[in-house]
Short mmCIF file of C-alpha atoms in Angstrom, two decimals:
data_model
loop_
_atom_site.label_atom_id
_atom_site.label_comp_id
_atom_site.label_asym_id
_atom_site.label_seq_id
_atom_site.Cartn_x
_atom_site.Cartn_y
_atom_site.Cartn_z
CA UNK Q 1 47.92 20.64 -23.64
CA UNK Q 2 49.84 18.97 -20.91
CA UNK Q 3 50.87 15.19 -20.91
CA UNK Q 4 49.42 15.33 -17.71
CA UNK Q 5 46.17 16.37 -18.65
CA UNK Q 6 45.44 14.03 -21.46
CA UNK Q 7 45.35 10.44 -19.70
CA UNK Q 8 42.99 12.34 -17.37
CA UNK Q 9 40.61 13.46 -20.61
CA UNK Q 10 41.02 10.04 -22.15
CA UNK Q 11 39.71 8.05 -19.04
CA UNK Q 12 36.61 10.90 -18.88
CA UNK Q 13 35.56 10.28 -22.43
CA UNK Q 14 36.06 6.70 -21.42
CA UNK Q 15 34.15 6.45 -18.27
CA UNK Q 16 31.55 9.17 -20.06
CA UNK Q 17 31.17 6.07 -22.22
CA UNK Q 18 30.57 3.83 -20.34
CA UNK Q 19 28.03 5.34 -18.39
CA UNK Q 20 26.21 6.51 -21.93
CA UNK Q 21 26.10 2.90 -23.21
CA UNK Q 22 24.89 1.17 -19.82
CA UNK Q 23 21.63 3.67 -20.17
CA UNK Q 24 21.05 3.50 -23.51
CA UNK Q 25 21.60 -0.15 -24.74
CA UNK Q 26 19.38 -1.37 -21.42
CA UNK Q 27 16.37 -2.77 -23.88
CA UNK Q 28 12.86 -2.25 -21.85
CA UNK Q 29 12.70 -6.04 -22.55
CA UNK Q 30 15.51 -6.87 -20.48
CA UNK Q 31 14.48 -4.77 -17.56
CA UNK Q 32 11.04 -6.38 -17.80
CA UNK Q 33 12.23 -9.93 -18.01
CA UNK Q 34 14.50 -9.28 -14.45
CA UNK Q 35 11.75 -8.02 -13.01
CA UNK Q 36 9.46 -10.66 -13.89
CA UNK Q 37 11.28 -13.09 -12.24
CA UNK Q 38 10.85 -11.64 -9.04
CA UNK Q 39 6.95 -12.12 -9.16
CA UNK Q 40 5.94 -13.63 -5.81
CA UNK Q 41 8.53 -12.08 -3.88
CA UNK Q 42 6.80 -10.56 -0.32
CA UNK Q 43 6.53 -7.11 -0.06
CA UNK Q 44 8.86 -5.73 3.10
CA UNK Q 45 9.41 -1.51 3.87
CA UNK Q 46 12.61 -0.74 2.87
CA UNK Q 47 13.45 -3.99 1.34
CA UNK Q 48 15.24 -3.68 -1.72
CA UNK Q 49 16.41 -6.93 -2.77
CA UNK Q 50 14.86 -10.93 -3.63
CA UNK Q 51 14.34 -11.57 -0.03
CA UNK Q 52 11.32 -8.08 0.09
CA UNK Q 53 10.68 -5.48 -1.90
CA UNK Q 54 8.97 -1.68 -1.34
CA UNK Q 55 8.04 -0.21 -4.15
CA UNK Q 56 11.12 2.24 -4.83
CA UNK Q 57 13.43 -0.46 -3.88
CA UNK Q 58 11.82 -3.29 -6.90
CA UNK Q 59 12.54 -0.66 -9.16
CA UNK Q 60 15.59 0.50 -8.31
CA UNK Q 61 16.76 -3.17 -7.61
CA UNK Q 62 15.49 -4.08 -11.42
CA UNK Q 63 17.09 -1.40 -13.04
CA UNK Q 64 20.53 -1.94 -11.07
CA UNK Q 65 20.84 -5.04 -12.60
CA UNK Q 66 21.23 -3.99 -16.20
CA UNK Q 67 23.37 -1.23 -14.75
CA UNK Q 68 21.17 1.82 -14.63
CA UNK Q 69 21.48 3.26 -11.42
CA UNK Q 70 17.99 5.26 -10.18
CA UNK Q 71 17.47 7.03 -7.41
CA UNK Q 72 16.09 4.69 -3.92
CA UNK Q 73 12.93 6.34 -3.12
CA UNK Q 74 9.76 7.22 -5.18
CA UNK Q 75 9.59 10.89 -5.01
CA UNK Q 76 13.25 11.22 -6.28
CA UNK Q 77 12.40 8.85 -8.94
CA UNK Q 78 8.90 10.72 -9.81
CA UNK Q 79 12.15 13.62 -10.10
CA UNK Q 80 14.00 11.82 -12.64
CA UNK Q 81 13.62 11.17 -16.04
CA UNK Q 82 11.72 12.56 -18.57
CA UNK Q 83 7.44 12.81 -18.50
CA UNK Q 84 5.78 11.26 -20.47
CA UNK Q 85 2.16 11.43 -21.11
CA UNK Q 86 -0.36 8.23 -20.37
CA UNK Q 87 -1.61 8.10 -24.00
CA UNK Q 88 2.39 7.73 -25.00
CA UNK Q 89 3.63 5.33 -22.39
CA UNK Q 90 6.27 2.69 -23.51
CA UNK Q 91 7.53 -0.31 -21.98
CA UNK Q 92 10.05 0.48 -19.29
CA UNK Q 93 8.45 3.92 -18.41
CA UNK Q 94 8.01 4.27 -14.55
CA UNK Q 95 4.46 5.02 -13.42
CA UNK Q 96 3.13 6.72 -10.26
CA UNK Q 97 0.73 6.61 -8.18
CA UNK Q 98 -1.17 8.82 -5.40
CA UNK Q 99 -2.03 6.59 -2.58
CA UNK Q 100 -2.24 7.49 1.25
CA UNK Q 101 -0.12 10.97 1.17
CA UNK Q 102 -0.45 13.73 -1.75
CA UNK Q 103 2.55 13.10 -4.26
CA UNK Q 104 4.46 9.99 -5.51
CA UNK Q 105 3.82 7.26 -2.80
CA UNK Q 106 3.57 4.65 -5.44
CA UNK Q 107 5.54 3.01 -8.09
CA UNK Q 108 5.73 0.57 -10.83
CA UNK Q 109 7.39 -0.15 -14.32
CA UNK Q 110 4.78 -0.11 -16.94
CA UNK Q 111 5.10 -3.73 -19.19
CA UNK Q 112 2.68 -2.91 -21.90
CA UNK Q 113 -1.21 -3.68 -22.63
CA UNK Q 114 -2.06 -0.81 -19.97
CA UNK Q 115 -0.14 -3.21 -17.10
CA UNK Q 116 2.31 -2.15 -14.85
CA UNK Q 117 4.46 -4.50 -12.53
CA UNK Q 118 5.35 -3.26 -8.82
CA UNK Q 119 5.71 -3.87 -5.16
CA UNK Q 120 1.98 -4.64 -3.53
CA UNK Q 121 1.89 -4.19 -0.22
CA UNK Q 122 -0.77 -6.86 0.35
CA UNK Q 123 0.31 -9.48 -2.72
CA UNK Q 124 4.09 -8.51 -3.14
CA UNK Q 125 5.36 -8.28 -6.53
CA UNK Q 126 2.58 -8.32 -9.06
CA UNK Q 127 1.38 -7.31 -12.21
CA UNK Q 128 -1.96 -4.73 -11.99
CA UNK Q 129 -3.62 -2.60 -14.56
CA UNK Q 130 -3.26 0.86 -14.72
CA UNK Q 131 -6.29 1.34 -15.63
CA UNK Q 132 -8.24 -0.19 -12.79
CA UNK Q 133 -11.22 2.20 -12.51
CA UNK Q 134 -11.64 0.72 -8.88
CA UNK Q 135 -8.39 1.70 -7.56
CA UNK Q 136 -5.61 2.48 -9.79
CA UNK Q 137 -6.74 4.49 -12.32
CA UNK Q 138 -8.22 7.30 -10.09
CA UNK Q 139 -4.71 7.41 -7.90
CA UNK Q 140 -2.39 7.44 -11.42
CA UNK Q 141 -0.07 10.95 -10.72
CA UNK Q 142 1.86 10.35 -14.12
CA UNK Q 143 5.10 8.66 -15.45
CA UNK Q 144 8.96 9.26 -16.25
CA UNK Q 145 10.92 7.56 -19.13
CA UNK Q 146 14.64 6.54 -17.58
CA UNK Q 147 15.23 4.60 -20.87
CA UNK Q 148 16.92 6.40 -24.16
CA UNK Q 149 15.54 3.04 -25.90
CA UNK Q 150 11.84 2.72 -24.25
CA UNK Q 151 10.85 0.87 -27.36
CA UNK Q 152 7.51 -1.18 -28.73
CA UNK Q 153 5.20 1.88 -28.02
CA UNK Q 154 1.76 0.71 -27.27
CA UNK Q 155 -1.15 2.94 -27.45
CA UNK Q 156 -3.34 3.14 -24.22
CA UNK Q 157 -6.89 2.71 -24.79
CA UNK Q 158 -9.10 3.40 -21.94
CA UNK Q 159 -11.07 0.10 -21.36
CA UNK Q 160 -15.08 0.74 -20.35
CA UNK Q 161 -15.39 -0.75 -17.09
CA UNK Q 162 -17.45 -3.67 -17.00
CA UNK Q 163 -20.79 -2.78 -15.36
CA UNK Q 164 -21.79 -5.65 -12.22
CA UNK Q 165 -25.04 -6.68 -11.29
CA UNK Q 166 -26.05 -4.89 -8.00
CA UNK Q 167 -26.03 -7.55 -5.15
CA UNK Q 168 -28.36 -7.78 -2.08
CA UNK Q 169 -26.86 -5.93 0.75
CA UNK Q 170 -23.61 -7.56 2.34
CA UNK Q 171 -22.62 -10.11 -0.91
CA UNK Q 172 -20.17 -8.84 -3.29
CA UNK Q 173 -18.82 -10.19 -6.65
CA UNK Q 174 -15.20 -9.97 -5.01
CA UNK Q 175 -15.90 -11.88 -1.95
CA UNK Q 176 -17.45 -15.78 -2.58
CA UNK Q 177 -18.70 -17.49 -0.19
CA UNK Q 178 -15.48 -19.40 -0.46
CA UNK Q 179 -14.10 -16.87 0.88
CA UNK Q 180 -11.94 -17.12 4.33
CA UNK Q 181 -13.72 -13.61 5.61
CA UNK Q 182 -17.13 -14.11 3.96
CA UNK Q 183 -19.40 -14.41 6.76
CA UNK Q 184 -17.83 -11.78 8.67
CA UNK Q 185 -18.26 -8.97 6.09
CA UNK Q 186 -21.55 -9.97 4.99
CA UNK Q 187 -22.41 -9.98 8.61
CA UNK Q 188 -20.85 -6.43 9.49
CA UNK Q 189 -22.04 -4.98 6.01
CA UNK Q 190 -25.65 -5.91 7.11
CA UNK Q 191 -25.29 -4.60 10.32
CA UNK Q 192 -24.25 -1.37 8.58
CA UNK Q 193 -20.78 -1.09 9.99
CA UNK Q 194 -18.88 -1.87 6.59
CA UNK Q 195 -19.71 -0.84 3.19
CA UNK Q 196 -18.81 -1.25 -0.26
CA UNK Q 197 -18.09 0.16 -3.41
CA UNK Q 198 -19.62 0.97 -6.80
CA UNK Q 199 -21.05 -2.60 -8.53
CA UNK Q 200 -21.12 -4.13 -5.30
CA UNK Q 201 -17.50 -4.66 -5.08
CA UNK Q 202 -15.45 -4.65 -1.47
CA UNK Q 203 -12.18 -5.05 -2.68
CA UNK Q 204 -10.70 -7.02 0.12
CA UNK Q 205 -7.31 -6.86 -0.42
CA UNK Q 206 -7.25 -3.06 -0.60
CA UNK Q 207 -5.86 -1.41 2.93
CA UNK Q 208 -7.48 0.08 5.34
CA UNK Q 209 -6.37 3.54 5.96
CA UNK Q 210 -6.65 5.67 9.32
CA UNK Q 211 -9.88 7.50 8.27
CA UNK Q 212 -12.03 4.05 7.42
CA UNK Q 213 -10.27 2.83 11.05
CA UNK Q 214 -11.66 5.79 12.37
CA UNK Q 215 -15.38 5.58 10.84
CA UNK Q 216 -15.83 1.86 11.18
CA UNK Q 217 -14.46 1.89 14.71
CA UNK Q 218 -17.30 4.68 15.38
CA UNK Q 219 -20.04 3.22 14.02
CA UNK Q 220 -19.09 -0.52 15.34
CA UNK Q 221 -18.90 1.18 18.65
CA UNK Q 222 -22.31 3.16 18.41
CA UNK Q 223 -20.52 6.86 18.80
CA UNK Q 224 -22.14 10.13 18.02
CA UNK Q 225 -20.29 10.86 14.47
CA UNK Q 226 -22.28 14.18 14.24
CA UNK Q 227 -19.38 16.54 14.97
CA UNK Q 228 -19.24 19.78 13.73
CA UNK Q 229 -15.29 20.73 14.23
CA UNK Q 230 -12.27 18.72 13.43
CA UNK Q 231 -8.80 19.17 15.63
CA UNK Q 232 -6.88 17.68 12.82
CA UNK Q 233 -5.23 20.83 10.08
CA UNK Q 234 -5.46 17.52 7.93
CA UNK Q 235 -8.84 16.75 8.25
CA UNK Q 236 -11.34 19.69 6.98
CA UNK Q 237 -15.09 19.80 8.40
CA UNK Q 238 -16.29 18.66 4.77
CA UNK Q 239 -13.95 15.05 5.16
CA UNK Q 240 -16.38 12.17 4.68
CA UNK Q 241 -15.10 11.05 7.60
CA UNK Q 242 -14.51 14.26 9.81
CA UNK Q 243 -17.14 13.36 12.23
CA UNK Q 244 -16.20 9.61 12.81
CA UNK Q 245 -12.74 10.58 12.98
CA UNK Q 246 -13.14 13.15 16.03
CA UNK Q 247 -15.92 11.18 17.54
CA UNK Q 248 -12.88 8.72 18.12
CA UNK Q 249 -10.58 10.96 19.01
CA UNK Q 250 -13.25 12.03 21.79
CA UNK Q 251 -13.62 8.84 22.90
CA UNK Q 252 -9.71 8.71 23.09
CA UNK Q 253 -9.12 5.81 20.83
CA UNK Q 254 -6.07 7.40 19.46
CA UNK Q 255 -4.28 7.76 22.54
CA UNK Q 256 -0.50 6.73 22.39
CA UNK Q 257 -1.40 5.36 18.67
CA UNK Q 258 -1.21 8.25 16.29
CA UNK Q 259 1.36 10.68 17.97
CA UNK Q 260 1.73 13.39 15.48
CA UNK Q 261 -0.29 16.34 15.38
CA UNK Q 262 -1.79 15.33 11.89
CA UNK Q 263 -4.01 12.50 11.34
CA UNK Q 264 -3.09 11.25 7.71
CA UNK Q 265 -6.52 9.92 7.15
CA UNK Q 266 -5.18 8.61 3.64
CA UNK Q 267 -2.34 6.40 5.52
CA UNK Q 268 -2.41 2.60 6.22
CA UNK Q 269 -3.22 1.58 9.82
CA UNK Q 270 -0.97 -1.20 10.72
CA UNK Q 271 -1.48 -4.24 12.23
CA UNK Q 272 0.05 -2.31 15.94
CA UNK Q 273 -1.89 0.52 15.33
CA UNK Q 274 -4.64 -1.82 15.11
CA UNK Q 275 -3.98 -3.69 18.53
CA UNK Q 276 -3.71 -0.14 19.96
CA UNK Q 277 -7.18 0.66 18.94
CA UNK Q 278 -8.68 -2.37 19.61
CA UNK Q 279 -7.70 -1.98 23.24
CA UNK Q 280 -9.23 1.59 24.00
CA UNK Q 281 -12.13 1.34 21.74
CA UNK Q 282 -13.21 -2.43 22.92
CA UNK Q 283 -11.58 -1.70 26.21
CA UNK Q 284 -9.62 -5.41 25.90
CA UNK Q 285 -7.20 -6.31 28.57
CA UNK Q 286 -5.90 -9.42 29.56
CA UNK Q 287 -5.51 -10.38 33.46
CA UNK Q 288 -2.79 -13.20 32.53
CA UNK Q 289 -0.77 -13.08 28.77
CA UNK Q 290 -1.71 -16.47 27.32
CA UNK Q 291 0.61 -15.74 23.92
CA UNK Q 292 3.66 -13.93 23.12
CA UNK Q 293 5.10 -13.00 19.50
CA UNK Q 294 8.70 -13.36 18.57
CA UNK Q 295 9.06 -9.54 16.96
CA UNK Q 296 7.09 -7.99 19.75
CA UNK Q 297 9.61 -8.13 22.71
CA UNK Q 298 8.63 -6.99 26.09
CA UNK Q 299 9.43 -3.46 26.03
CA UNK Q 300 7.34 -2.89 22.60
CA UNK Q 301 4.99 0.14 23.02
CA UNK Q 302 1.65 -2.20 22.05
CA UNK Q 303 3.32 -5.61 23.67
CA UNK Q 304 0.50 -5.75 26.63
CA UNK Q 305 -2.43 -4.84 23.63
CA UNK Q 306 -1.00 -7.13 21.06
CA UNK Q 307 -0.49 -9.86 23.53
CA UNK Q 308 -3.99 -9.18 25.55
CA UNK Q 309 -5.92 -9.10 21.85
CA UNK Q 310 -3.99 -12.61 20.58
CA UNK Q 311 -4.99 -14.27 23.94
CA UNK Q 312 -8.48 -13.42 23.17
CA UNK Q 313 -8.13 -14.55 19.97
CA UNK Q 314 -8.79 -10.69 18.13
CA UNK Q 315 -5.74 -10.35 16.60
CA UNK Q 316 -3.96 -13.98 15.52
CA UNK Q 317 -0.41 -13.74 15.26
CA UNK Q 318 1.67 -16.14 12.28
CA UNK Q 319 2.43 -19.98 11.98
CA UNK Q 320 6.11 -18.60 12.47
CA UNK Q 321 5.87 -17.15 15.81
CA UNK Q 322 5.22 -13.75 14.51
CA UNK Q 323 2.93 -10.66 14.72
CA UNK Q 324 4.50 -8.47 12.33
CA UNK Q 325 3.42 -5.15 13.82
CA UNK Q 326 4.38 -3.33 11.08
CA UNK Q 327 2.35 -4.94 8.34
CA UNK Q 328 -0.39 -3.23 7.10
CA UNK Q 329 -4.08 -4.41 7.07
CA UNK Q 330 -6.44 -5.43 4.23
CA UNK Q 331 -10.05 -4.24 4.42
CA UNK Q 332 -11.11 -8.46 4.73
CA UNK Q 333 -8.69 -8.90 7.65
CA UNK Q 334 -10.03 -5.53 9.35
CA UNK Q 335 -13.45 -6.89 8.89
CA UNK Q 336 -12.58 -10.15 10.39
CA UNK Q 337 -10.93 -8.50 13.48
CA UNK Q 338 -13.72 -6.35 13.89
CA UNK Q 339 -15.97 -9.19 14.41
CA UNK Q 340 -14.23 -11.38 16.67
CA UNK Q 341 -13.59 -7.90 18.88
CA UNK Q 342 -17.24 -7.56 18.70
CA UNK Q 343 -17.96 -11.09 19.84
CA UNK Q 344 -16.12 -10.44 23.20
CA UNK Q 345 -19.23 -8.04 24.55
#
């Protein structure tokens, strides 16, 4: 063997090593406690450090800091790894979820006693269950262990949901009358433009994706939902919401809002999206622009909607000057747009 070749061996068993002992000495405790103490922290796309997380970048962030490096986004995580069952998950195991796409478009690090801690698009960084039978449990796609050491193994036991009184129409267990949107949904749920779920349950801070847009924007608006084709490959004739959805498209709601030949009826509508809508489907304009947001400059594709729908008071924007266009919207603040749009006939 050369003399040249053996410093070069030595520093690869080193650096080998090194990399060996970061992975496997991480304890699931450690990784747990860092991400802990970003509980609170806002949720932001893309973010991936204290100042906004996504739900890739929290996990990758967390793990990065006891020197583990993962993957950025949550389909190459979902990639890495080892799988591990449900009824075997361990502290420090990655779990996934199947939200508004098909595959891995959520993420989280389980914590133990069925939890998991992630990125929430409406609460930020929070701890949820993963066995919520209202919304997590029926989205779970499966888990990956990234840990040699995922320790303190803690058997899953499915918990029977708790069964809720039913409710007269338009009161839910989820929404008091405390509530900051509690008239307005009642109000809407009576008038049969919102509904519910199972238990009477509304789930408020859930988001509202493209196809409940679509199918409370057609029956707010009093449209003919009984279509028999769809132009969407994404949306079959059988979709619960096939006939809403192309009763808007008729009416040409979704002009210059959704631009891509599919409709991803499982997506988020965002709060631009939203002011896009609004405009064609409550035909708001706004002779003279009474507010302007900071993040929605002048030559922003929904700056005359935005601006038109805050003057009327439809769309508020932020104590900070803001609109945030790209934020998504909960199924309360949907329900309290709707009815202020409504109030402008």
């Amino acid at each position: 063997m050369s003399r040249k070749f053996i410093p070069l061996l030595v520093f690869t068993l080193i650096f080998s090593s090194f990399l060996h002992v970061s992975s496997t000495y991480a304890s699931a405790d450690e990784i747990i406690a860092n991400a802990k103490k970003q509980i609170g922290v806002p949720y932001q796309f893309g973010g991936s450090s204290p100042s906004g997380f996504d739900c890739s970048g929290f996990i990758y962030y967390v793990f990065d800091q006891s020197g583990i490096q993962l993957p950025r986004t949550a389909s190459d995580q979902y990639n890495a790894g080892t799988s591990v069952s449900k009824s075997e998950l361990k502290k420090g195991d990655l779990v996934f979820f199947e939200t508004y796409k098909p595959g891995p478009s959520h993420s989280g690090i389980y914590v133990g006693d069925n939890k998991f801690i992630h990125a929430s698009s409406s609460r930020g960084i929070t701890i949820s269950s993963v066995n919520d039978p209202y919304y997590w449990a029926p989205r779970y796609l499966g888990a990956k262990r990234v840990l040699d050491d995922a320790d303190e193994e803690v058997e899953v036991v499915e918990p029977e949901p708790e069964v809720l009184a039913a409710l007269p129409v338009g009161e839910y267990h989820d929404v008091p009358a405390h509530h900051w949107a509690h008239d307005e949904i009642k109000q809407l749920s009576k008038d049969g433009i919102f509904s519910g779920y199972d238990q009477s349950l509304f789930e408020p801070n859930d988001l509202v994706t493209r196809a409940q847009a679509a199918e409370i924007l057609a029956k707010a608006q009093g449209l003919d939902r009984d279509v028999d084709i769809s132009n969407y490959s994404d949306v079959p004739n059988n979709h619960w919401a096939a006939g809403s959805i192309q009763a808007a498209a008729d009416a040409n709601y979704f002009a210059d809002v959704f631009t891509s030949e599919a409709f991803e009826p499982e997506k988020p509508v965002t709060r631009e999206e939203v002011a896009l809508l609004f405009a064609q489907a409550f035909d708001v304009t706004a002779d003279r622009i009474h507010v302007t947001y900071s993040d929605v400059p002048a030559d922003h594709r929904a700056y005359e909607e935005v601006n038109a729908l805050g003057s009327f008071r439809v769309i508020t924007g932020y104590g900070d000057g803001s609109f945030r266009p790209d934020e998504d919207v909960t199924r309360a603040q949907f329900a309290k747009m709707v009815s202020n749009a409504l109030q402008l006939d």
